[in-house]
Amino acid sequence: MAFVDEISPASEASSADDVVNEDVRNLESFGYKQELKRDFSFIGMLGFAWSVLTTWTALGGSLVVAIQAGGPPVIIYSWIAVSFFSLFVAYSFAEICSAFPVAGGQYSWVAILTPPKWARLTSYLCGWFIVIGFLSAGAANGFIGASFVLGLAQIAHPSYVIERWHVCLVCYLVLILAAAVNLWGRHLLNKLSKTMMVFNLASFIVVITVILSLDNDKASAAFVFKDFVNKTGFNNSYASLLGILQAAFGMTGYDATAHMTEEMRNARKDAPRAIIWSVWIGAFSGFVFLVAAFFCIRNLEAIDTTATGVPLIAIFQQATGSVSGAIGLTVLITVIALVSLCFLMAQSSRVVFSFARDHGLPLSSYISRVHPTLHIPHWSIITVLLVNMALMAIYFGSVTGFNTVLAFSTEGFYLSYIMPLLVRVWGRLQGRHDIDSAFSLGRFGMAFNLIGMAYLAFCVVIFNFPTVSPVTSADMNYSSAAVGVAALVAAITWFTTGRKHFTGPQRGVIIEGSTSFIGEDGRDASFTEVTIENEKS
């Protein structure tokens, strides 16, 4: 007699179907129909999240600015601190996301966790911060991808001079390619995510190994870990805050998984794991990259004024001592940047789709449509593409204006991060502690929420600081103005359309430890009153 029962393929398929059906029933309990395909596995989503986060490559673009504002020691120690505090946010998000796995992410969580009187308004404001943040990030990442492509062309042909319109046109090209992948290659995203998990890790190992082994004239340990550098024009304390700011820029986007939960299998259990692991991996890879890169910097001025427009390419050239070596390493980074743009567009389109599904945007009835055969939010993808291209067009007329777009992409994210933690703490203080989460922080939940919220609030403040003195109109930090514009847009659309039409998820308030929802007639109804049709995916 066999001691271990064999599991037949039919049993495995049945188990997988049960998991998907449970995901579908859970989504329907929020008042949403399952329209997107659930084919992302845990590994696929982890690869997706890490590709969007890409901390070690994102940090490469801000190395020079960071060195001017405190030097390598400030950015390295700031990175450790930023990573540490970001984990409190990530763990808090994991708990909430497990309980409420819907594509709206933060704005949906705010709608569910906020008392009814303020739920719709606060959720609507959070939704606009997320949407504008993602749309700005799309233009920013398109700019980065285009810069790497043109940087490769310039270092291979030194006589070539990069013009602003070159950057814009190449950015349009990579954005269109990213949209095409999302429109016609959606079925490949899970496999591509798994592939990029391996490629990203392999590229990281190759880059670190090559620059450290080929660079025979490394910087001193004192330069990397001790010497304070301040070329900002401000005092040293202020410069140190700017160094923290540069580290915070690199740790943004770990909410990626939350917006893809409607396309994950076993989302309640796997989504929290993907959020947490992406931050852990990003923190480690970012730290190792920073230390290695700083040891390979010898001529800061050459890096700052490189004709490629990409400081990281100049660092590679200094470390390897050859153009071909720099090109080889830059190709790896460029592939990561371009694929990351595809994933970011997928993530952004899901946010836009979800917000339009809740009638939060103009033309919501069109933007929220899902293609009947491709099972993708095709109009949301096209909307994201067009807005990304429109924001990139600002670069034609004003570099300062475009820099404001780049700055708001980060601040928009952090503002949307702080709101669900704020209302979660608010609920805890009122005695509403429990949520139906498969990932619980238990008695540590309040501490994690408070620490994460305090860190985010600190970052939101310093994001508005100017980075050089004396401050002129060309190098002023206009982030606060951008936030004001975003809030104004949200206010105008709220009073014109949102107040009457914005809905949010049906499941609403947490009352005495049990979750309830808001029915179509506006009355609170217990969750057990909902009859859910078991619709096979």
XYZ file of C-alpha atoms in Angstrom:
537
model
C 0.000 0.000 0.000
C 1.396 3.430 -0.935
C 2.035 5.808 1.941
C 1.860 8.936 -0.252
C -1.070 9.573 -2.534
C -0.199 10.704 -6.017
C -1.742 13.977 -7.098
C -3.206 13.670 -10.555
C -2.968 16.486 -13.091
C -6.729 16.752 -12.905
C -6.530 17.311 -9.139
C -3.864 19.981 -9.594
C -5.991 21.718 -12.223
C -9.017 21.520 -9.937
C -7.023 23.025 -7.067
C -5.792 25.853 -9.312
C -9.360 26.507 -10.451
C -10.509 26.641 -6.836
C -7.868 29.271 -6.046
C -8.874 31.394 -9.037
C -12.560 31.032 -8.217
C -11.872 32.175 -4.669
C -10.045 35.220 -6.077
C -13.019 35.930 -8.331
C -15.523 35.648 -5.474
C -13.415 37.932 -3.332
C -13.247 40.563 -6.103
C -17.000 40.357 -6.611
C -17.508 41.052 -2.915
C -16.086 44.514 -3.605
C -18.689 45.039 -6.321
C -16.363 44.402 -9.290
C -16.670 41.872 -12.106
C -13.648 39.752 -12.998
C -12.683 41.060 -16.464
C -8.894 40.649 -16.541
C -7.066 37.334 -16.776
C -5.529 35.918 -13.606
C -2.287 34.393 -14.828
C 0.445 36.062 -12.741
C 2.219 33.685 -10.369
C 4.144 34.744 -7.274
C 7.527 34.551 -9.043
C 6.139 36.387 -12.053
C 4.742 39.169 -9.869
C 7.978 39.391 -7.878
C 9.887 39.829 -11.138
C 7.329 42.417 -12.227
C 7.600 44.345 -8.941
C 11.398 44.314 -8.867
C 11.540 45.452 -12.495
C 9.300 48.411 -11.667
C 11.276 49.230 -8.517
C 14.739 48.742 -10.147
C 16.420 50.507 -7.242
C 19.993 49.743 -8.219
C 19.583 51.113 -11.745
C 17.402 54.055 -10.651
C 20.047 55.152 -8.170
C 22.618 55.389 -10.962
C 20.947 58.491 -12.346
C 21.164 60.454 -9.097
C 24.706 59.579 -8.002
C 26.265 62.876 -9.064
C 23.567 64.992 -7.423
C 23.904 62.927 -4.259
C 27.667 63.351 -4.155
C 27.250 67.136 -4.374
C 24.851 67.015 -1.386
C 26.915 65.310 1.301
C 29.024 62.883 -0.651
C 28.977 59.060 -0.782
C 28.719 58.582 3.015
C 25.452 60.510 3.178
C 23.834 58.628 0.301
C 24.994 55.219 1.567
C 23.843 55.747 5.145
C 20.699 57.456 3.888
C 19.980 54.447 1.688
C 20.220 52.161 4.708
C 17.813 54.391 6.634
C 15.393 54.812 3.704
C 15.342 51.046 3.076
C 14.771 50.367 6.777
C 11.817 52.733 7.082
C 10.388 51.707 3.698
C 10.031 48.183 5.074
C 7.579 49.499 7.669
C 5.490 50.929 4.842
C 5.813 47.750 2.775
C 4.727 45.504 5.655
C 1.785 47.831 6.367
C 0.807 47.739 2.693
C 1.113 43.955 2.640
C -1.412 43.595 5.436
C -3.927 45.965 3.833
C -3.420 44.604 0.312
C -4.067 41.050 1.497
C -7.424 42.131 2.907
C -8.417 44.301 -0.070
C -6.749 42.967 -3.267
C -8.198 45.315 -5.886
C -6.452 47.181 -8.712
C -7.200 50.581 -7.201
C -4.662 49.934 -4.476
C -4.230 52.890 -2.141
C -7.344 54.851 -3.121
C -9.511 51.736 -2.703
C -7.966 51.048 0.699
C -8.676 54.623 1.751
C -12.318 54.268 0.633
C -12.716 51.094 2.678
C -10.852 52.170 5.814
C -12.135 55.757 6.161
C -15.385 56.466 8.063
C -18.339 56.861 5.649
C -18.609 60.637 6.014
C -15.160 61.198 4.503
C -14.585 57.989 2.545
C -15.499 59.121 -0.968
C -13.744 62.500 -0.804
C -10.483 61.193 0.685
C -10.481 58.215 -1.682
C -11.034 60.521 -4.655
C -8.130 62.782 -3.661
C -5.855 59.783 -3.123
C -6.904 58.395 -6.500
C -5.897 61.578 -8.286
C -2.500 61.603 -6.561
C -1.927 58.014 -7.702
C -3.082 58.643 -11.264
C -1.027 61.807 -11.731
C 1.951 60.195 -10.022
C 1.839 57.209 -12.359
C 1.334 59.304 -15.460
C 4.283 61.493 -14.471
C 6.372 58.393 -13.734
C 5.600 57.044 -17.201
C 7.003 60.181 -18.815
C 10.005 60.047 -16.459
C 10.785 56.414 -17.253
C 10.296 57.010 -20.960
C 12.825 59.838 -20.680
C 15.277 57.530 -18.866
C 14.896 54.793 -21.477
C 15.405 57.269 -24.312
C 18.439 58.760 -22.552
C 20.105 55.358 -22.295
C 19.442 54.602 -25.965
C 20.854 57.942 -27.109
C 23.699 57.679 -24.611
C 24.739 54.421 -26.258
C 24.650 56.123 -29.658
C 26.749 59.025 -28.417
C 29.472 56.983 -26.746
C 29.756 54.814 -29.857
C 29.916 57.916 -32.095
C 31.543 60.764 -30.098
C 30.829 63.333 -32.808
C 27.087 62.885 -32.301
C 25.460 65.667 -30.254
C 22.238 64.780 -28.444
C 19.476 67.353 -28.899
C 16.328 67.714 -26.844
C 14.095 66.839 -29.769
C 16.088 63.631 -30.258
C 15.268 62.644 -26.683
C 11.578 63.430 -27.197
C 11.259 61.428 -30.402
C 13.072 58.390 -29.005
C 10.955 58.657 -25.871
C 7.824 58.580 -28.034
C 9.169 55.477 -29.757
C 9.864 53.540 -26.548
C 6.494 54.578 -25.094
C 4.697 53.331 -28.213
C 6.617 50.043 -28.055
C 5.675 49.649 -24.380
C 2.020 50.267 -25.245
C 2.202 47.747 -28.110
C 3.555 45.079 -25.754
C 0.685 45.758 -23.356
C -1.943 45.743 -26.105
C -0.881 42.679 -28.067
C 1.575 40.879 -25.807
C -0.359 40.830 -22.532
C -0.260 37.009 -22.472
C 3.532 37.193 -22.372
C 3.862 39.502 -19.359
C 3.978 36.733 -16.733
C 6.690 34.850 -18.625
C 8.530 38.098 -19.319
C 8.380 38.944 -15.605
C 9.978 35.625 -14.683
C 12.629 36.093 -17.353
C 13.402 39.595 -16.120
C 13.775 38.304 -12.580
C 16.701 36.196 -13.790
C 18.015 38.832 -16.209
C 17.902 41.595 -13.595
C 19.771 39.470 -11.063
C 22.323 38.285 -13.632
C 22.885 41.850 -14.892
C 23.379 43.065 -11.340
C 26.038 40.412 -10.697
C 27.762 41.101 -14.026
C 27.836 44.893 -13.550
C 29.149 44.728 -9.988
C 31.743 42.088 -10.845
C 33.014 43.837 -13.973
C 33.386 47.363 -12.583
C 35.098 46.154 -9.394
C 37.446 43.744 -11.149
C 38.474 46.028 -14.029
C 38.865 49.271 -12.091
C 42.504 49.328 -10.935
C 42.415 52.857 -9.531
C 39.584 52.748 -7.019
C 38.556 55.580 -4.742
C 39.602 55.420 -1.113
C 37.451 53.939 1.620
C 37.411 57.382 3.237
C 35.827 58.875 0.089
C 33.111 56.204 0.115
C 32.339 55.961 3.829
C 33.690 59.056 5.561
C 34.450 62.246 3.592
C 31.638 64.796 3.611
C 31.199 66.782 0.392
C 28.956 69.837 0.158
C 28.708 71.795 -3.074
C 25.061 72.809 -2.732
C 25.655 76.280 -1.293
C 23.612 75.376 1.797
C 24.922 74.407 5.227
C 25.962 70.830 5.969
C 22.799 69.872 7.846
C 20.623 70.983 4.956
C 22.884 69.206 2.455
C 22.493 65.979 4.431
C 18.705 66.231 4.059
C 19.153 66.530 0.291
C 21.261 63.384 0.389
C 18.367 61.583 2.049
C 16.106 62.921 -0.672
C 18.209 61.283 -3.383
C 18.023 57.945 -1.569
C 14.240 58.229 -1.258
C 13.946 58.741 -5.027
C 15.368 55.262 -5.532
C 12.845 53.518 -3.281
C 9.572 54.268 -5.029
C 7.070 51.992 -6.744
C 6.750 49.076 -4.353
C 2.971 49.396 -4.624
C 3.259 47.817 -8.105
C 1.894 44.478 -6.918
C -1.187 46.067 -5.348
C -2.387 47.357 -8.714
C -1.971 43.969 -10.417
C -3.836 41.886 -7.831
C -6.829 41.362 -10.130
C -4.482 39.498 -12.476
C -2.790 37.355 -9.811
C -3.594 33.855 -8.701
C -3.971 33.503 -4.935
C -3.668 37.268 -4.590
C -4.512 37.434 -0.873
C -1.446 35.356 0.009
C 1.023 36.041 -2.796
C 0.554 39.805 -3.204
C 1.825 40.636 0.315
C 4.871 38.410 -0.205
C 5.689 40.105 -3.513
C 5.434 43.598 -1.961
C 7.749 42.738 0.921
C 10.294 40.743 -1.077
C 10.588 43.447 -3.740
C 11.636 45.976 -1.077
C 14.090 43.568 0.566
C 15.700 42.718 -2.778
C 15.709 46.372 -3.831
C 17.307 47.458 -0.559
C 20.112 44.898 -0.804
C 20.851 45.411 -4.502
C 20.755 49.201 -4.096
C 23.247 49.126 -1.218
C 25.734 46.880 -3.018
C 25.464 48.938 -6.204
C 26.029 52.235 -4.394
C 29.175 50.999 -2.646
C 30.580 49.495 -5.849
C 29.775 52.573 -7.961
C 31.308 55.011 -5.471
C 34.544 53.027 -5.359
C 34.739 53.351 -9.163
C 34.327 57.157 -9.360
C 37.569 59.002 -10.033
C 36.665 62.077 -12.085
C 33.417 63.564 -10.828
C 33.491 66.498 -13.247
C 33.767 64.186 -16.260
C 30.779 62.230 -15.011
C 28.730 65.354 -14.359
C 29.408 66.836 -17.812
C 29.378 63.639 -19.888
C 28.217 64.141 -23.491
C 26.112 60.978 -23.200
C 23.773 62.754 -20.801
C 23.826 59.661 -18.565
C 26.296 59.770 -15.639
C 26.102 55.990 -15.203
C 27.597 55.451 -18.679
C 30.546 57.674 -17.755
C 31.037 55.704 -14.539
C 31.131 52.476 -16.538
C 33.674 53.968 -18.939
C 35.912 55.126 -16.098
C 35.661 51.754 -14.341
C 36.299 49.548 -17.398
C 38.681 51.927 -19.133
C 37.093 51.251 -22.507
C 34.163 52.328 -24.666
C 33.206 48.746 -25.513
C 33.109 47.808 -21.839
C 30.866 50.775 -21.054
C 28.587 49.912 -23.986
C 28.288 46.284 -22.892
C 27.254 47.175 -19.347
C 24.955 49.974 -20.518
C 23.109 47.596 -22.851
C 22.182 45.485 -19.821
C 20.830 48.529 -17.997
C 19.004 49.728 -21.115
C 17.188 46.411 -21.516
C 16.090 46.582 -17.877
C 14.927 50.196 -18.297
C 12.891 49.457 -21.439
C 11.235 46.327 -20.067
C 10.560 48.183 -16.824
C 8.716 50.785 -18.904
C 6.460 48.028 -20.286
C 5.647 46.877 -16.760
C 5.112 50.431 -15.549
C 2.646 51.048 -18.377
C 0.788 47.880 -17.389
C 0.657 49.062 -13.797
C -0.346 52.628 -14.738
C -3.104 51.450 -17.064
C -4.578 49.276 -14.280
C -4.687 52.275 -11.953
C -6.373 54.401 -14.629
C -8.741 51.533 -15.478
C -9.706 51.043 -11.835
C -10.235 54.754 -11.173
C -12.326 55.075 -14.342
C -14.292 51.966 -13.348
C -15.246 53.861 -10.201
C -16.190 56.916 -12.322
C -13.272 58.984 -11.081
C -12.091 60.288 -14.464
C -13.583 62.205 -17.386
C -14.866 59.806 -20.066
C -14.809 57.016 -17.492
C -17.314 54.884 -19.378
C -14.867 54.621 -22.300
C -11.581 54.445 -20.408
C -12.837 51.619 -18.172
C -13.749 49.308 -21.056
C -12.028 45.922 -21.330
C -11.378 44.313 -24.713
C -13.733 41.308 -25.030
C -11.146 38.914 -26.484
C -7.778 40.279 -25.359
C -9.050 40.857 -21.793
C -7.028 44.034 -21.385
C -8.103 47.603 -20.506
C -7.167 48.788 -23.999
C -8.532 52.333 -23.699
C -6.705 52.785 -20.388
C -3.450 51.742 -22.035
C -4.022 54.192 -24.891
C -4.940 56.951 -22.399
C -1.708 56.374 -20.460
C 0.293 56.451 -23.700
C -1.224 59.721 -24.888
C -0.806 61.487 -21.527
C 2.789 60.233 -21.197
C 3.553 61.632 -24.648
C 1.859 64.934 -23.811
C 3.906 65.307 -20.618
C 7.071 64.444 -22.520
C 6.249 67.248 -24.957
C 6.908 69.699 -22.101
C 10.581 68.815 -22.499
C 10.507 70.510 -25.918
C 9.681 73.854 -24.383
C 11.059 73.815 -20.858
C 13.573 71.620 -19.073
C 12.537 73.202 -15.775
C 8.894 72.383 -16.466
C 9.750 68.793 -17.269
C 11.882 68.501 -14.135
C 8.784 69.470 -12.176
C 6.948 66.561 -13.797
C 9.771 64.231 -12.757
C 9.761 65.557 -9.189
C 6.015 65.167 -8.791
C 6.105 61.549 -9.915
C 7.847 60.686 -6.645
C 5.915 63.055 -4.414
C 2.612 61.902 -5.891
C 3.479 58.330 -4.961
C 4.479 59.226 -1.414
C 1.330 61.289 -0.866
C -0.756 58.328 -1.997
C 1.289 56.046 0.293
C 0.686 58.114 3.409
C -3.104 58.325 3.089
C -4.010 54.634 3.661
C -1.632 54.466 6.630
C -3.180 57.638 8.049
C -6.729 56.269 7.874
C -5.543 52.881 9.168
C -4.091 54.572 12.252
C -7.267 56.651 12.519
C -9.318 53.466 12.568
C -7.100 51.801 15.150
C -7.420 54.807 17.461
C -11.209 54.497 17.184
C -11.036 50.813 18.105
C -11.436 49.422 14.573
C -8.399 47.130 14.495
C -9.214 43.954 12.622
C -9.306 43.420 8.882
C -9.740 40.096 7.127
C -6.111 39.770 6.047
C -4.192 36.604 5.251
C -1.063 38.534 6.298
C -1.452 40.064 9.727
C 1.014 42.258 11.609
C -0.769 41.410 14.839
C 0.127 43.516 17.856
C 2.919 45.213 15.904
C 0.500 46.683 13.375
C 0.016 50.061 15.047
C 3.760 50.563 15.491
C 4.477 49.662 11.854
C 1.743 52.006 10.624
C 2.944 54.930 12.763
C 6.622 54.535 11.887
C 5.826 54.174 8.176
C 3.523 57.196 8.258
C 6.103 59.357 10.057
C 8.771 58.423 7.511
C 6.491 59.213 4.567
C 5.484 62.556 6.073
C 9.148 63.462 6.523
C 9.885 62.603 2.875
C 6.890 64.549 1.586
C 8.261 67.647 3.313
C 11.865 67.397 2.092
C 10.749 66.604 -1.463
C 9.911 70.312 -1.741
C 13.349 71.617 -0.746
C 15.471 73.408 -3.373
C 18.731 71.570 -4.099
C 21.171 74.423 -4.808
C 21.848 77.908 -3.470
C 21.368 80.630 -4.513
C 17.966 79.550 -5.785
C 16.960 80.819 -9.235
C 13.888 80.314 -11.380
C 15.771 77.727 -13.451
C 16.722 75.449 -10.551
C 13.844 76.114 -8.156
C 12.018 73.028 -6.851
C 8.448 73.409 -8.084
C 7.153 70.184 -6.492
C 4.886 72.042 -4.081
C 3.339 73.928 -7.006
C 2.788 70.648 -8.836
C 1.073 69.188 -5.771
C -1.119 72.264 -5.634
C -2.067 71.847 -9.294
C -2.879 68.166 -8.709
C -5.048 69.067 -5.709
C -6.759 71.789 -7.769
C -7.502 69.332 -10.588
C -8.906 66.881 -8.054
C -11.067 69.622 -6.484
C -12.429 70.833 -9.823
C -13.276 67.340 -11.057
C -14.779 66.470 -7.674
C -17.229 69.359 -7.730
C -18.036 68.973 -11.445
C -18.369 65.180 -11.764
C -16.823 63.200 -8.918
C -19.208 64.290 -6.173
C -22.143 62.831 -8.090
C -20.628 59.871 -9.896
C -17.553 58.563 -8.030
C -18.344 55.275 -6.323
C -15.311 53.371 -5.052
C -15.479 49.744 -3.898
C -18.799 48.580 -2.477
C -17.252 47.158 0.651
C -16.857 50.084 2.980
C -16.308 50.582 6.648
C -14.815 48.392 9.351
C -17.355 48.377 12.160
C -16.511 46.754 15.491
C -13.934 44.502 13.893
C -16.123 43.181 11.059
C -15.992 44.352 7.481
C -19.145 45.639 5.854
C -19.919 47.167 2.505
C -22.032 49.944 1.092
C -24.866 48.576 -0.992
C -26.194 50.109 -4.185
C -28.961 51.790 -2.224
C -26.400 53.523 -0.021
C -27.205 51.484 3.115
C -24.615 49.600 5.133
C -25.135 45.865 4.828
C -23.311 43.055 6.551
C -20.914 41.101 4.404
C -22.903 37.907 4.993
C -25.881 39.449 3.204
C -24.068 39.464 -0.119
C -24.973 36.676 -2.490
C -22.007 35.978 -4.743
C -22.440 34.117 -7.978
C -19.748 31.451 -8.366
C -18.534 32.457 -11.787
C -15.805 30.231 -13.205
C -12.807 32.192 -14.508
